[in-house]
PDB file of N, CA and C in Angstrom:
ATOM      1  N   UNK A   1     -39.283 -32.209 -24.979  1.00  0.00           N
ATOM      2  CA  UNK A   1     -38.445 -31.691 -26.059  1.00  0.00           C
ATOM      3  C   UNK A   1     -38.503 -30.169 -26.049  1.00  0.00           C
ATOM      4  N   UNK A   2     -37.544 -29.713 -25.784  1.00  0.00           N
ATOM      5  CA  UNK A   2     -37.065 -27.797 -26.179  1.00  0.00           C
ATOM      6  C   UNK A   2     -37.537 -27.751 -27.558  1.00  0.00           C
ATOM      7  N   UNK A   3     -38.355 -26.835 -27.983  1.00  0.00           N
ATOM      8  CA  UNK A   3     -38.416 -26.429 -29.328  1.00  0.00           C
ATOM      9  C   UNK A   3     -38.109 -24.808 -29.292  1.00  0.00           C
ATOM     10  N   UNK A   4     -38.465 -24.065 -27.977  1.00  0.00           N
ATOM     11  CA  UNK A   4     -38.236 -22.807 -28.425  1.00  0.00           C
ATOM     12  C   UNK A   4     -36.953 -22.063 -28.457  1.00  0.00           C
ATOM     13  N   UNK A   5     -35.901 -22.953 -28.400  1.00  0.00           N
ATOM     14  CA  UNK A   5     -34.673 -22.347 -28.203  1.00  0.00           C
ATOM     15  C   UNK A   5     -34.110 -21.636 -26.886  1.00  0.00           C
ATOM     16  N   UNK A   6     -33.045 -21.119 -26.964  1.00  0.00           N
ATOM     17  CA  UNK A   6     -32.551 -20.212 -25.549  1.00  0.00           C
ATOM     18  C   UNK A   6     -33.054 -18.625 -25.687  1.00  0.00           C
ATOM     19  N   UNK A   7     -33.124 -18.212 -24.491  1.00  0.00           N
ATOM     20  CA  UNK A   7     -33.727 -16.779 -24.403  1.00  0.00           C
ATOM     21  C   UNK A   7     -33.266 -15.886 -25.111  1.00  0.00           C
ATOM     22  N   UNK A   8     -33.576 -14.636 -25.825  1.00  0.00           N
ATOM     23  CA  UNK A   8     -32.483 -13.643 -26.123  1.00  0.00           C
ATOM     24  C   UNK A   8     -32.707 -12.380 -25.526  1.00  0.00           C
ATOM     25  N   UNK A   9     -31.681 -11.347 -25.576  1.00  0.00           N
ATOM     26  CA  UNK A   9     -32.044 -10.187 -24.793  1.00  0.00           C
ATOM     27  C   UNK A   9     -32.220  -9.141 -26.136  1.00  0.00           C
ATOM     28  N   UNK A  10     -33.599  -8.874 -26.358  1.00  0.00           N
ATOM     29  CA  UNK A  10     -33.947  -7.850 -27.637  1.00  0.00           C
ATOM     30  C   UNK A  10     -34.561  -6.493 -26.863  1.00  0.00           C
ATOM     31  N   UNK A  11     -33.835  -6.221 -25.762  1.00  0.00           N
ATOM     32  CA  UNK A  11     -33.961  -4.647 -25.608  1.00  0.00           C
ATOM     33  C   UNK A  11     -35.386  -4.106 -24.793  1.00  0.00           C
ATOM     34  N   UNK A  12     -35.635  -5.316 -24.254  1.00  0.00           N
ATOM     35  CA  UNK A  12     -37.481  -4.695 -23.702  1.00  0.00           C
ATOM     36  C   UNK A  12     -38.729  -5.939 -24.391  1.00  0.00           C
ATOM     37  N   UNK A  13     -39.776  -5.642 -24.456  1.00  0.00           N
ATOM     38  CA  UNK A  13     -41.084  -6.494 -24.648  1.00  0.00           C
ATOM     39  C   UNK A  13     -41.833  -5.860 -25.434  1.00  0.00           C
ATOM     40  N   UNK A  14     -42.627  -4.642 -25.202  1.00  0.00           N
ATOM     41  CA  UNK A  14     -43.249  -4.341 -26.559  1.00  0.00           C
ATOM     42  C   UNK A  14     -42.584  -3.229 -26.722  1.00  0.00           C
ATOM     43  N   UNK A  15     -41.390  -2.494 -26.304  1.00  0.00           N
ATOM     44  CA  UNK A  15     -40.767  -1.214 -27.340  1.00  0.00           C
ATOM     45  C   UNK A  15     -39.273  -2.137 -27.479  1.00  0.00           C
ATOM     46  N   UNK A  16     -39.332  -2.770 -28.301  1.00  0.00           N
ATOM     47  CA  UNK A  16     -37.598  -3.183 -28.496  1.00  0.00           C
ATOM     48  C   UNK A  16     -36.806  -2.962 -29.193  1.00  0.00           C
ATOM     49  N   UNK A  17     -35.462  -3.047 -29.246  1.00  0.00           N
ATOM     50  CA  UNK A  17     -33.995  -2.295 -30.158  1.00  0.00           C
ATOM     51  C   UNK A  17     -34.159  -3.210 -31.007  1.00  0.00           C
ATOM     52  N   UNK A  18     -34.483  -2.305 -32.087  1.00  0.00           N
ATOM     53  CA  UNK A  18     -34.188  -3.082 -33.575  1.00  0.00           C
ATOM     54  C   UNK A  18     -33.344  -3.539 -33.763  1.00  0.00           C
ATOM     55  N   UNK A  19     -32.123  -3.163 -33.277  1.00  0.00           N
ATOM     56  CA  UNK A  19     -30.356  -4.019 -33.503  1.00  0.00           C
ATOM     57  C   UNK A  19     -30.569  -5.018 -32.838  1.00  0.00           C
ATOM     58  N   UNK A  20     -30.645  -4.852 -31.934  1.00  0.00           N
ATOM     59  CA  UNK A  20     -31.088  -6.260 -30.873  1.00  0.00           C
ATOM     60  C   UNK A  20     -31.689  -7.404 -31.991  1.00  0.00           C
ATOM     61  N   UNK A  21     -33.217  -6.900 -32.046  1.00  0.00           N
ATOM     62  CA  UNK A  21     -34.008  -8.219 -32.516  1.00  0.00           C
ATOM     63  C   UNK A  21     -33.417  -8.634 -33.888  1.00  0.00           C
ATOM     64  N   UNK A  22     -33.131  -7.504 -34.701  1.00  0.00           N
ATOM     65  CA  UNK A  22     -31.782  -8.043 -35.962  1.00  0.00           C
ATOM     66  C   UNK A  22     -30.758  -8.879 -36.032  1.00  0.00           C
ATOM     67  N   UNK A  23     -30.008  -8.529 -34.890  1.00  0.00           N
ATOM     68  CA  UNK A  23     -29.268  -9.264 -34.283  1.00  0.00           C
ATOM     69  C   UNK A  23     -29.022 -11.105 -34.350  1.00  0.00           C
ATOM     70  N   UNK A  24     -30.472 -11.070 -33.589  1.00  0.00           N
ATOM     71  CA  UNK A  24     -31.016 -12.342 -32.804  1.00  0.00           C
ATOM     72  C   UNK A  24     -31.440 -13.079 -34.153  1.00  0.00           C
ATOM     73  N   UNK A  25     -32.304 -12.043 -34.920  1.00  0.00           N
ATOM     74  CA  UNK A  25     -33.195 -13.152 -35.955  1.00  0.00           C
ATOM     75  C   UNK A  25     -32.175 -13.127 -37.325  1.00  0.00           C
ATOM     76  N   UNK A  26     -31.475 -12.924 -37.300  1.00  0.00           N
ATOM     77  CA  UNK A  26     -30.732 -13.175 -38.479  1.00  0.00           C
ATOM     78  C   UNK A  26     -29.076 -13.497 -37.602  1.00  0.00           C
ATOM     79  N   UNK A  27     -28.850 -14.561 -37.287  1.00  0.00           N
ATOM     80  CA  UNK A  27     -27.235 -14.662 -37.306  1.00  0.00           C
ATOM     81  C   UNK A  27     -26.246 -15.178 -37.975  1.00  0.00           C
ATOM     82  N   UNK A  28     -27.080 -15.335 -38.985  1.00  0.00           N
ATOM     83  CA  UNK A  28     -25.773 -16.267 -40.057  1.00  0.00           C
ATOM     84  C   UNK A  28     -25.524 -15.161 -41.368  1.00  0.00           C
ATOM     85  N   UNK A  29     -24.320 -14.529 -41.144  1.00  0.00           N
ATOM     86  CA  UNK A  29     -23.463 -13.726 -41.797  1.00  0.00           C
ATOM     87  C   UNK A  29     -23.796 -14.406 -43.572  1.00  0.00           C
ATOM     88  N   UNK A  30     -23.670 -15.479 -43.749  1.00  0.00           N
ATOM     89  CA  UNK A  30     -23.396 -16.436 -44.859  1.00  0.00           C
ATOM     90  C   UNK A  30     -25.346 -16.259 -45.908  1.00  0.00           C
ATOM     91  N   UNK A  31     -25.967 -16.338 -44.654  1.00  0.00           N
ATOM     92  CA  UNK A  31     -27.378 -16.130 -44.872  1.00  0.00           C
ATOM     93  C   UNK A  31     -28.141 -14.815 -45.171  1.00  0.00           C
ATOM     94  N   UNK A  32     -27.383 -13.927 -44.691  1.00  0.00           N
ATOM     95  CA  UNK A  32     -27.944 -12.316 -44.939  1.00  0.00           C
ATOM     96  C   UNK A  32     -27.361 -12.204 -45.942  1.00  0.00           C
ATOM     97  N   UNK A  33     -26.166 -12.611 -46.094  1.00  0.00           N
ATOM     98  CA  UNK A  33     -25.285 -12.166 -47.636  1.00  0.00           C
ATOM     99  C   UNK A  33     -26.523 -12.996 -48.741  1.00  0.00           C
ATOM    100  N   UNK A  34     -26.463 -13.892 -48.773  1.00  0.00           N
ATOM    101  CA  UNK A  34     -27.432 -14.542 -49.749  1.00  0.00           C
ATOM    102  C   UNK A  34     -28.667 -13.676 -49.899  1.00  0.00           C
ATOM    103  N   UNK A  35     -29.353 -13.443 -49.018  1.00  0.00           N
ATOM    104  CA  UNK A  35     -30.586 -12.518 -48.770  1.00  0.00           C
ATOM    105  C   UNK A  35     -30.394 -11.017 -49.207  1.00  0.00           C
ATOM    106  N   UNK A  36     -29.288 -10.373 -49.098  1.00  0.00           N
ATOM    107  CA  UNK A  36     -29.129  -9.525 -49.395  1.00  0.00           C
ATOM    108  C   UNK A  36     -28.919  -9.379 -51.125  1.00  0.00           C
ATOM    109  N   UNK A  37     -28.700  -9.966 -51.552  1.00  0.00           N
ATOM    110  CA  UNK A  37     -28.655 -10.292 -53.577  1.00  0.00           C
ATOM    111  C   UNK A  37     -29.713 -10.916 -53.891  1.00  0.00           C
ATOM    112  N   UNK A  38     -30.655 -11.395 -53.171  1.00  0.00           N
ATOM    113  CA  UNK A  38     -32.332 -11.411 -53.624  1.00  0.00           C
ATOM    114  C   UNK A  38     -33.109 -10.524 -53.498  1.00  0.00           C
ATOM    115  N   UNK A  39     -33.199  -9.400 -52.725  1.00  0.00           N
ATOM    116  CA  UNK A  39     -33.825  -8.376 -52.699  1.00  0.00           C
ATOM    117  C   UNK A  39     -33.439  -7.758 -53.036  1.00  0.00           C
ATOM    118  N   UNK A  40     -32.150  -6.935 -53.515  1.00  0.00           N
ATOM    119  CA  UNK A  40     -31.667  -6.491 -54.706  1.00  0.00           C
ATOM    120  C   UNK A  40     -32.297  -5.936 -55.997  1.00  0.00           C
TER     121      UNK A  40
END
């Protein structure tokens, strides 16, 4: 069984692009909006 998902490209290994890993770990538009009016 796959549990870790498909690879992503976050810019390098230990110096990486914050847009990148932003990117990757948040992709649901629907989900940051929600997140974004709780920390608020």
């Amino acid at each position: 069984a796959q549990v870790q998902g498909k690879p992503a490209d976050i810019g390098g290994y230990y110096a990486v692009d914050p847009a990148k890993v932003s990117a990757v770990m948040r992709p649901s538009a629907t989900f940051n909006a929600a997140l974004s009016t709780v920390q608020a």
